Coordinates of C-alpha atoms and ligand atoms in Angstrom, one line a residue:
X1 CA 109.3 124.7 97.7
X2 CA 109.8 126.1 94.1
X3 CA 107.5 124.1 92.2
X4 CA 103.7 125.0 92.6
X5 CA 100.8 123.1 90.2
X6 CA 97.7 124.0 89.7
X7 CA 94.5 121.9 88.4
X8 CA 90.9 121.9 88.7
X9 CA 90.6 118.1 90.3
X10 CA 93.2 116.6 92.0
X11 CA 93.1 112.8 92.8
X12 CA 95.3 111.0 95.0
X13 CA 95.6 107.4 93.3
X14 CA 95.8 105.6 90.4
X15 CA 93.3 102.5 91.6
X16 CA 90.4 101.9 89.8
X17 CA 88.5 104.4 91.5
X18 CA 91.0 107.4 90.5
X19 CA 91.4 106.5 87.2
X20 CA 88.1 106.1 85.9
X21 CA 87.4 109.3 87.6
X22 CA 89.9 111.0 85.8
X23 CA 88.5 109.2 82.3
X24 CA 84.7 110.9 83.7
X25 CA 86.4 114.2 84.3
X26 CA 87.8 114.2 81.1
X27 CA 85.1 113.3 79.0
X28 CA 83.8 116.3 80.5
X29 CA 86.4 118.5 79.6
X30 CA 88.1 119.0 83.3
X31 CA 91.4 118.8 84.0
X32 CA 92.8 116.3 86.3
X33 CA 96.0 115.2 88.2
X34 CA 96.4 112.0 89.8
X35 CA 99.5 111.0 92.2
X36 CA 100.3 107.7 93.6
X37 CA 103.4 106.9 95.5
X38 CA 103.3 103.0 93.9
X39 CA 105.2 102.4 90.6
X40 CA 103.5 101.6 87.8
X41 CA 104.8 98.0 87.7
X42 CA 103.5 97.6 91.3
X43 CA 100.1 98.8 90.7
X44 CA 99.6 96.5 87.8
X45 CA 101.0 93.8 89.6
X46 CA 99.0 93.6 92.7
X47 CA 96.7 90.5 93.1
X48 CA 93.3 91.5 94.2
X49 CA 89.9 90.2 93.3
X50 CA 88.3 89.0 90.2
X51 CA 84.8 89.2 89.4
X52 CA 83.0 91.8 88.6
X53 CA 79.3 93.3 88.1
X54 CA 77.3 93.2 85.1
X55 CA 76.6 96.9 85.2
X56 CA 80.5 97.8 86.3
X57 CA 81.8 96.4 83.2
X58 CA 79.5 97.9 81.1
X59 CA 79.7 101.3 82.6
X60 CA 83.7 100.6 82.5
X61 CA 83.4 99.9 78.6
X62 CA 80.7 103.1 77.9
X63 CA 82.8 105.5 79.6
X64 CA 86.2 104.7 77.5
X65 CA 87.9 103.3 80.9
X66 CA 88.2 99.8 79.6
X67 CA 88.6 99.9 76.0
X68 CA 89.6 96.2 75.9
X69 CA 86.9 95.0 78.0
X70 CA 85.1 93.3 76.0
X71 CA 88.1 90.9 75.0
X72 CA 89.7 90.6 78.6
X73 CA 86.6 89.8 80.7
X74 CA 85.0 86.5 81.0
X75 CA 81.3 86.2 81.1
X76 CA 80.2 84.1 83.8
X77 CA 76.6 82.6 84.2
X78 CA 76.5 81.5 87.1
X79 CA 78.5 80.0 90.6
X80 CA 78.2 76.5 92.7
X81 CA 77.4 77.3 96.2
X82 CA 78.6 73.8 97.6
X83 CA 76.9 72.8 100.9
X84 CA 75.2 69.6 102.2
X85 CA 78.2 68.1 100.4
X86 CA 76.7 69.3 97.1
X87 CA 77.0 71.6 94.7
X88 CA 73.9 74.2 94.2
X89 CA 74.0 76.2 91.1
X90 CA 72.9 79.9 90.6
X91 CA 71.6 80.5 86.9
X92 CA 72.1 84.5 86.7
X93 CA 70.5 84.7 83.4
X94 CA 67.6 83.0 84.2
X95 CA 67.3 84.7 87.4
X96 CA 67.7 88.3 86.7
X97 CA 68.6 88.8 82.7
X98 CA 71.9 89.6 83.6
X99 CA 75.3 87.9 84.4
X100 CA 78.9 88.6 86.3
X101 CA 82.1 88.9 84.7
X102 CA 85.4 87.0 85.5
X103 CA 87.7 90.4 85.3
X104 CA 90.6 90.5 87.6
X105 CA 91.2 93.9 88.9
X106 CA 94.9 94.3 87.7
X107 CA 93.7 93.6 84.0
X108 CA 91.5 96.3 84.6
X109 CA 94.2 98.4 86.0
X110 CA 96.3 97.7 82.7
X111 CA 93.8 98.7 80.3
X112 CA 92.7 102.1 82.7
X113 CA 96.3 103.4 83.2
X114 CA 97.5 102.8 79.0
X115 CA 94.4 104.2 79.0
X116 CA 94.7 107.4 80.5
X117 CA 98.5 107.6 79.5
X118 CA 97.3 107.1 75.6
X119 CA 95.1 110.6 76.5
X120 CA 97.4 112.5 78.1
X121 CA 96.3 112.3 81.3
X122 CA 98.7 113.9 84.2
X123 CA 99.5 110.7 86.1
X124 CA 102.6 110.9 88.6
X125 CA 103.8 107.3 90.3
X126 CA 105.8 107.4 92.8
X127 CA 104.4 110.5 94.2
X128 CA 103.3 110.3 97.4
X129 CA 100.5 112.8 99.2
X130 CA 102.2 113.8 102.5
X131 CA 99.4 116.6 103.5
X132 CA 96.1 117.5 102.4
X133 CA 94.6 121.9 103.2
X134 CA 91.3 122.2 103.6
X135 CA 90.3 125.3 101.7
X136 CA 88.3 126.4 98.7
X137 CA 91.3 126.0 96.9
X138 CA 92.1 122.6 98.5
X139 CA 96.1 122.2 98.0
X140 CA 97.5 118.9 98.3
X141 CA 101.2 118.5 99.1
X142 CA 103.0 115.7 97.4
X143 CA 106.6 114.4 97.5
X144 CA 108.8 112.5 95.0
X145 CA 112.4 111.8 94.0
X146 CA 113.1 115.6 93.3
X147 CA 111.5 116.9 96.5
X148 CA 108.2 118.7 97.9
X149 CA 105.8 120.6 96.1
X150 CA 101.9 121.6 96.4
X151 CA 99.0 120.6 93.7
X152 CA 96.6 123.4 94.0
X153 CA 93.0 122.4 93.2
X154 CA 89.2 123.4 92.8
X155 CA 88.6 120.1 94.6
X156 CA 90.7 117.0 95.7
X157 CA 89.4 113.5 95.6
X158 CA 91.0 110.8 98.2
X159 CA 90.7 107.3 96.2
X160 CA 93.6 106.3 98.0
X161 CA 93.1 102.8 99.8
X162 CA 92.0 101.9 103.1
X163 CA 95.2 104.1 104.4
X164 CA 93.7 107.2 103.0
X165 CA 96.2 110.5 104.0
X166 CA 92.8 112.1 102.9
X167 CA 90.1 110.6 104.9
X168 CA 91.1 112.1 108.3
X169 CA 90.3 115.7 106.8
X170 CA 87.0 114.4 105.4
X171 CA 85.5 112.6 108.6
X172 CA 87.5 114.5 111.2
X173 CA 89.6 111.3 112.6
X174 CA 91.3 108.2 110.9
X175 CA 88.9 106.4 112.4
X176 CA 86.4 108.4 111.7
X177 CA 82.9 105.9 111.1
X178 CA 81.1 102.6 111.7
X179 CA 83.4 99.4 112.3
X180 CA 82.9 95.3 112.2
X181 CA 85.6 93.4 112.8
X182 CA 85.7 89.1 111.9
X183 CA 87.2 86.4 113.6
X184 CA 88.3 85.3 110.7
X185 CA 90.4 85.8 107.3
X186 CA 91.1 83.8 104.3
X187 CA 94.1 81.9 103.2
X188 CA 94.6 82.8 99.2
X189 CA 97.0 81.0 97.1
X190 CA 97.7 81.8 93.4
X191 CA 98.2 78.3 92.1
X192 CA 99.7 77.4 88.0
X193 CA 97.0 74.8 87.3
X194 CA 94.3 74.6 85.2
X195 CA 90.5 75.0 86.0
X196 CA 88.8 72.3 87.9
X197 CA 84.7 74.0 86.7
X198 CA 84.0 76.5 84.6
X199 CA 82.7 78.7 87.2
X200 CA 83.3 79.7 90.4
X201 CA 82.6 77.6 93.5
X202 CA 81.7 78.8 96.9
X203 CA 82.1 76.1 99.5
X204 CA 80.7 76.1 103.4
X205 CA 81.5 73.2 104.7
X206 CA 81.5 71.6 108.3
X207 CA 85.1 72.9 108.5
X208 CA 85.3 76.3 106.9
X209 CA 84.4 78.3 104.0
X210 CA 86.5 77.6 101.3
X211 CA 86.6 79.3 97.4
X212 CA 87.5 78.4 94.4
X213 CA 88.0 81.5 92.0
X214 CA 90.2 81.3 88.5
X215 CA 92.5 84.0 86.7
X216 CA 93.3 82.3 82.9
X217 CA 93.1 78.6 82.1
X218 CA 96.2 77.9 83.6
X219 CA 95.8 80.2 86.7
X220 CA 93.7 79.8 89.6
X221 CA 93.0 81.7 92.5
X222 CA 92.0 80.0 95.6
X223 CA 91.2 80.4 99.1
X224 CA 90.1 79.0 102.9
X225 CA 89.1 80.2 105.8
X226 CA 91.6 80.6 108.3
X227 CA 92.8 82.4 111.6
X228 CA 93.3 85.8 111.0
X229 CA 96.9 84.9 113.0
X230 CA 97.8 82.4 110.7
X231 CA 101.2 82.6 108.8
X232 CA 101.3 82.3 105.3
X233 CA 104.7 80.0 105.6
X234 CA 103.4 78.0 108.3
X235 CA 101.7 75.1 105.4
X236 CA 103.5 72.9 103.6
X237 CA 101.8 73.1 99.5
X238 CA 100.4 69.7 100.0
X239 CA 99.0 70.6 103.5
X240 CA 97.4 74.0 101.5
X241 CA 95.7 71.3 98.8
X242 CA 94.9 69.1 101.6
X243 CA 92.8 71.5 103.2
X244 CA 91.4 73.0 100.2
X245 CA 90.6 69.4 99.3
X246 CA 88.8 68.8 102.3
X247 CA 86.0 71.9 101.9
X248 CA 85.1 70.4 98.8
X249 CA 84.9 66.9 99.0
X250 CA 82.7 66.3 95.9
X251 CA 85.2 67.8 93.8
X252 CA 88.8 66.6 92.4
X253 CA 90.8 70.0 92.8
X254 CA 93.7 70.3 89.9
X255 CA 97.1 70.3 92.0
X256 CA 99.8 72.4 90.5
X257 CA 102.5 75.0 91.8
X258 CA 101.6 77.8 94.3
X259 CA 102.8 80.3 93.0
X260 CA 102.3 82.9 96.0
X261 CA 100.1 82.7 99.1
X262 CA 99.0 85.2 101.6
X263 CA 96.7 86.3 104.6
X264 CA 93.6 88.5 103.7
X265 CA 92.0 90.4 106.9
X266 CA 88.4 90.7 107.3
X267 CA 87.1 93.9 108.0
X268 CA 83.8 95.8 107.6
X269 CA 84.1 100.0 107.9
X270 CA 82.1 103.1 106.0
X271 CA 83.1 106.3 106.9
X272 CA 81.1 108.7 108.9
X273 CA 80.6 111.2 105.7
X274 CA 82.5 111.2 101.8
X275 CA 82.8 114.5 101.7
X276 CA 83.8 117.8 103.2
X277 CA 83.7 121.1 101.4
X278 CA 85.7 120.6 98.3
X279 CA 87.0 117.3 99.4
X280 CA 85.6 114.2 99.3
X281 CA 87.0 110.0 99.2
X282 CA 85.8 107.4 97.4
X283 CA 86.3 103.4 97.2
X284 CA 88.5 101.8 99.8
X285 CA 89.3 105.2 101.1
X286 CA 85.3 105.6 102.3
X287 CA 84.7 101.7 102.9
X288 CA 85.8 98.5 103.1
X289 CA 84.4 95.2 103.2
X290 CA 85.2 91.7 103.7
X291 CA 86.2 89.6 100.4
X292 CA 83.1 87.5 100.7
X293 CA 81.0 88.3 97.7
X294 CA 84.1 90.6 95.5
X295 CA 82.2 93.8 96.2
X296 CA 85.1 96.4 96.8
X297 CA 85.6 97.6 93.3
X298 CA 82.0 97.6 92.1
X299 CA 81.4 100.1 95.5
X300 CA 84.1 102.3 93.7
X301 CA 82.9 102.4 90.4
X302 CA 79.4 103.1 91.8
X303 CA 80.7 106.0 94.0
X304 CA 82.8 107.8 91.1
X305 CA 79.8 107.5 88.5
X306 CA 78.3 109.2 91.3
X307 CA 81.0 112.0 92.4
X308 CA 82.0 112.3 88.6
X309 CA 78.5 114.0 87.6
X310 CA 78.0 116.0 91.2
X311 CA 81.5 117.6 89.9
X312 CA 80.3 118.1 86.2
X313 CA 77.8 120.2 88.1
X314 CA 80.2 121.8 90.3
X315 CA 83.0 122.8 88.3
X316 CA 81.2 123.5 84.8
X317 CA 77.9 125.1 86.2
X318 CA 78.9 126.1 89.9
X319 CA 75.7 124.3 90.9
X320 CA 76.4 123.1 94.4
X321 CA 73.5 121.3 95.2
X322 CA 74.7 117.4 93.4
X323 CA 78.1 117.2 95.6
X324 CA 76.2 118.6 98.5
X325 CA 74.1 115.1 98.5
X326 CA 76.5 113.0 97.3
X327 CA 77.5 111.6 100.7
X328 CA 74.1 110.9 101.2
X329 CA 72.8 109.5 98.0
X330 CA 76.2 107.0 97.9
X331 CA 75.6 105.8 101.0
X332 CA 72.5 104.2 100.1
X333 CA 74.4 101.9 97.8
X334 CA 77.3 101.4 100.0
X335 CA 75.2 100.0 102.5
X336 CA 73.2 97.9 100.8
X337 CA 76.9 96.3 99.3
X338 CA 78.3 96.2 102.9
X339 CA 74.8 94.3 104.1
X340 CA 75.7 91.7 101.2
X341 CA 79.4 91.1 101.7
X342 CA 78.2 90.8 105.6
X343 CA 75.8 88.1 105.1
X344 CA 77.9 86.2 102.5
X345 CA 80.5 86.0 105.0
X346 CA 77.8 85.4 107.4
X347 CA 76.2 82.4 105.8
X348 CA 79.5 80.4 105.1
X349 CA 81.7 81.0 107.5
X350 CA 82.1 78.9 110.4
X351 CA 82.9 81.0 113.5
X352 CA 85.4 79.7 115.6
X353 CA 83.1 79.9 118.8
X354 CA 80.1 78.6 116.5
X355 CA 78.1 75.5 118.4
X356 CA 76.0 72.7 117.0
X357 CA 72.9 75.2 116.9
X358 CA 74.9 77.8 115.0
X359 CA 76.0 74.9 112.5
X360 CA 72.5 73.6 111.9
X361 CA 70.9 77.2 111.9
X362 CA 73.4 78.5 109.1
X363 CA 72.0 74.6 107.2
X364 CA 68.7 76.0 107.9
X365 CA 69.2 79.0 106.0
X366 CA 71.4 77.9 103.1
X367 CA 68.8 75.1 102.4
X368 CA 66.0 77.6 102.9
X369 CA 67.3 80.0 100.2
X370 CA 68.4 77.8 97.3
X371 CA 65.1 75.6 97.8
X372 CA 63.1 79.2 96.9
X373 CA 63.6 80.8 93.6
X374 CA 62.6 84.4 95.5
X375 CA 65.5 83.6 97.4
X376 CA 68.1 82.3 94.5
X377 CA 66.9 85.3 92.8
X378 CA 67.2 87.7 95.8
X379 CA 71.3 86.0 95.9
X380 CA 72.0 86.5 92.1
X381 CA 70.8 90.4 91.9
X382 CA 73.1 91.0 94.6
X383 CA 75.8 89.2 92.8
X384 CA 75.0 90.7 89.8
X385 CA 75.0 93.8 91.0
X386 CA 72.1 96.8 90.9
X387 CA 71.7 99.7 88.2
X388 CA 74.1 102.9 89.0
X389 CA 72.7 105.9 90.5
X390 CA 74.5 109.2 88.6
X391 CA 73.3 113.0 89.0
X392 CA 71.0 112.7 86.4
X393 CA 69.1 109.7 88.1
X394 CA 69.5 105.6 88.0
X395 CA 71.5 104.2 85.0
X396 CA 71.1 100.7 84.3
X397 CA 73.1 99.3 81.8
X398 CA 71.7 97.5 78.6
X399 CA 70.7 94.2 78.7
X400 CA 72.4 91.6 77.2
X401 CA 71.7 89.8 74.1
X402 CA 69.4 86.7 74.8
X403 CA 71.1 83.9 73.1
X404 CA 68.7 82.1 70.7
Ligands
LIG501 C1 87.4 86.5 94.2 C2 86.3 86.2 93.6 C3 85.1 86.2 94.2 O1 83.9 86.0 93.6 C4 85.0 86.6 95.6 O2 83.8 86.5 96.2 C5 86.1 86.9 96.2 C6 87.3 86.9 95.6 C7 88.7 86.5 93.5 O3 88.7 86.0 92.4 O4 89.7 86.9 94.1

């Protein structure tokens, strides 16, 4: 093993977690390498959710991540929560000031990796992190087309994915934390029409939970409830529109191509602790939840703003005491995410084993919320999202402009 590198932070992939990290670090002066054994093309090309918190795009756009932000995401004002056959509209402006943002997370990707490239950053794809040394010079050995070699570090940041290499070192074990698992999963297709509202539309109807999400005007992202066994080629593409059709009865869905379809597992997890000596994980490496709700890349944003500032400290002033509560002070926010996604999922799902009591009970409650403004309000700031909490205490991002 000829080749030895050394850094002050490395981080193992180029998600949205890593790289606005790296964009943190570096507005701070610090040094940063990132690996990930995806291509480039892959990572940008991977579907995954698509809304997004007021405060995560703002913070996305302050810190330089996202310079094109402001022309790529979509403000959104509110959803349709369709039950009792009707739609039932949240008004996030009215209710908390603030509103979501239709963003999906490979356009973010996009912007955050020409980003980083445009700066200089060291960013290696197709590099993959085979073992991780826990030490006060963490070293981090990585593998690509020309062989082995070791990154040595000040400290070494796992923001790679719920298959983390680095997580095991930080908690102990792989499995190392607290587990939910859902009879359930959702059925997404990617479909070349055009939009059928402008906003989103959440759907729990007497045979499933069903949602109707968008990419551009003539791209929509859809999905249904379905058995987490189900296989993706098992439906015909008027069977899939059929049974999209039937969750939302009150509305006409736009028929057009599907483009791809796939099987999305349901899982809840948080890891026992974030951080071990000069290692720590962040995003779907330290938690994952289920899709209900589009939480997973606001929780990584939230936990870097908070890691980024505990290693300002660290590195540039050899305080120690930030990144020893970081674990701590993150989880408050992570749990308070994973309660949300939990009780989305909760409310509109149907279970398979659910009864007639279970039915009219989860009524009960969806009829209960929307008819209180405490309780449409309560919804929309978890939608929304909450302020940030960084080193130097709560950042909450400017309001936006009340239009006249
Ligand atoms: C997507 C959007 C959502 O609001 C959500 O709750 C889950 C997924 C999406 O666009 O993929």
């Amino acid at each position: 093993m000829s080749r030895t590198l050394r850094t002050r932070v490395a981080i193992v992939g180029a998600g949205p977690a890593g790289l606005l990290l790296s964009q943190l670090l570096a507005n701070d002066g610090i040094e940063s390498v990132i690996v990930d054994q995806r291509t480039r093309a892959d990572i940008e090309g991977t579907v995954k959710a698509g809304t997004l918190e007021y405060g995560t795009v703002q913070f996305l756009i302050q810190s330089g991540s996202t310079p094109h932000a402001a022309t790529v995401a979509e403000r959104h004002d509110g959803i349709e929560v369709w039950f009792d056959g009707e739609p039932h509209r949240l008004d996030f402006p009215a209710l908390t000031g603030r509103h979501a943002y239709l963003y999906p997370q490979h356009s973010v990707l996009i912007d955050q990796i020409a980003t980083r490239l445009g700066a200089g950053q060291d960013l290696r794809f197709e590099t993959t992190a085979v073992a991780v040394i826990d030490s006060d010079q963490p070293v981090l050995r990585v593998q690509d087309a020309e062989g082995a070699y070791d990154i040595v570090c000040d400290f070494l940041v796992g923001a790679d994915g719920a298959r983390s290499i680095v997580r095991p070192v930080v908690t102990g074990s792989s499995h190392g934390g607290y587990f939910r698992e859902y009879p359930y999963a959702w059925f997404g297709i990617l479909a070349a029409t055009t939009r059928v509202s402008k906003e989103l539309m959440y759907s729990a109807s007497p045979d499933g939970f069903a949602l109707i999400s968008q990419r551009t005007d003539t791209l929509q992202r859809l999905y249904f409830q379905c058995d987490p066994e189900t296989d993706p080629d098992a439906f015909t593409e008027a069977e899939l529109w059929a049974e999209l059709q039937r969750r939302i009865p009150g509305k006409t869905l736009q028929q057009g191509p599907i483009t791809r379809r796939d099987v999305l597992r349901f899982r809840s997890f948080v890891a026992s602790t974030l951080r071990r000596g000069r290692i720590a994980i962040v995003g779907d490496a330290a938690h994952t939840v289920p899709p209900t709700g589009a939480k997973g890349i606001n929780m990584a944003v939230a936990d870097v703003v908070l890691l980024a500032g505990s290693l300002r400290e660290l590195l540039l002033y050899g305080d120690e005491r930030p990144i020893d509560g970081f674990s701590d002070r993150a989880m408050k926010r992570i749990w308070s995410s994973q309660h949300f996604s939990w009780w989305m999922t909760s409310m509109t799902h149907r279970a398979p084993d659910a009864d007639e009591f279970d039915r009219h009970r989860q009524l009960g409650e969806l009829r209960t919320l929307f008819s209180s403004e405490g309780g449409r309000r309560y919804l929309a700031e978890y939608y929304v999202g909450w302020p940030f909490e960084t080193v130097d205490g709560i950042w909450s991002a400017p309001l936006p402009a009340v239009a006249a």
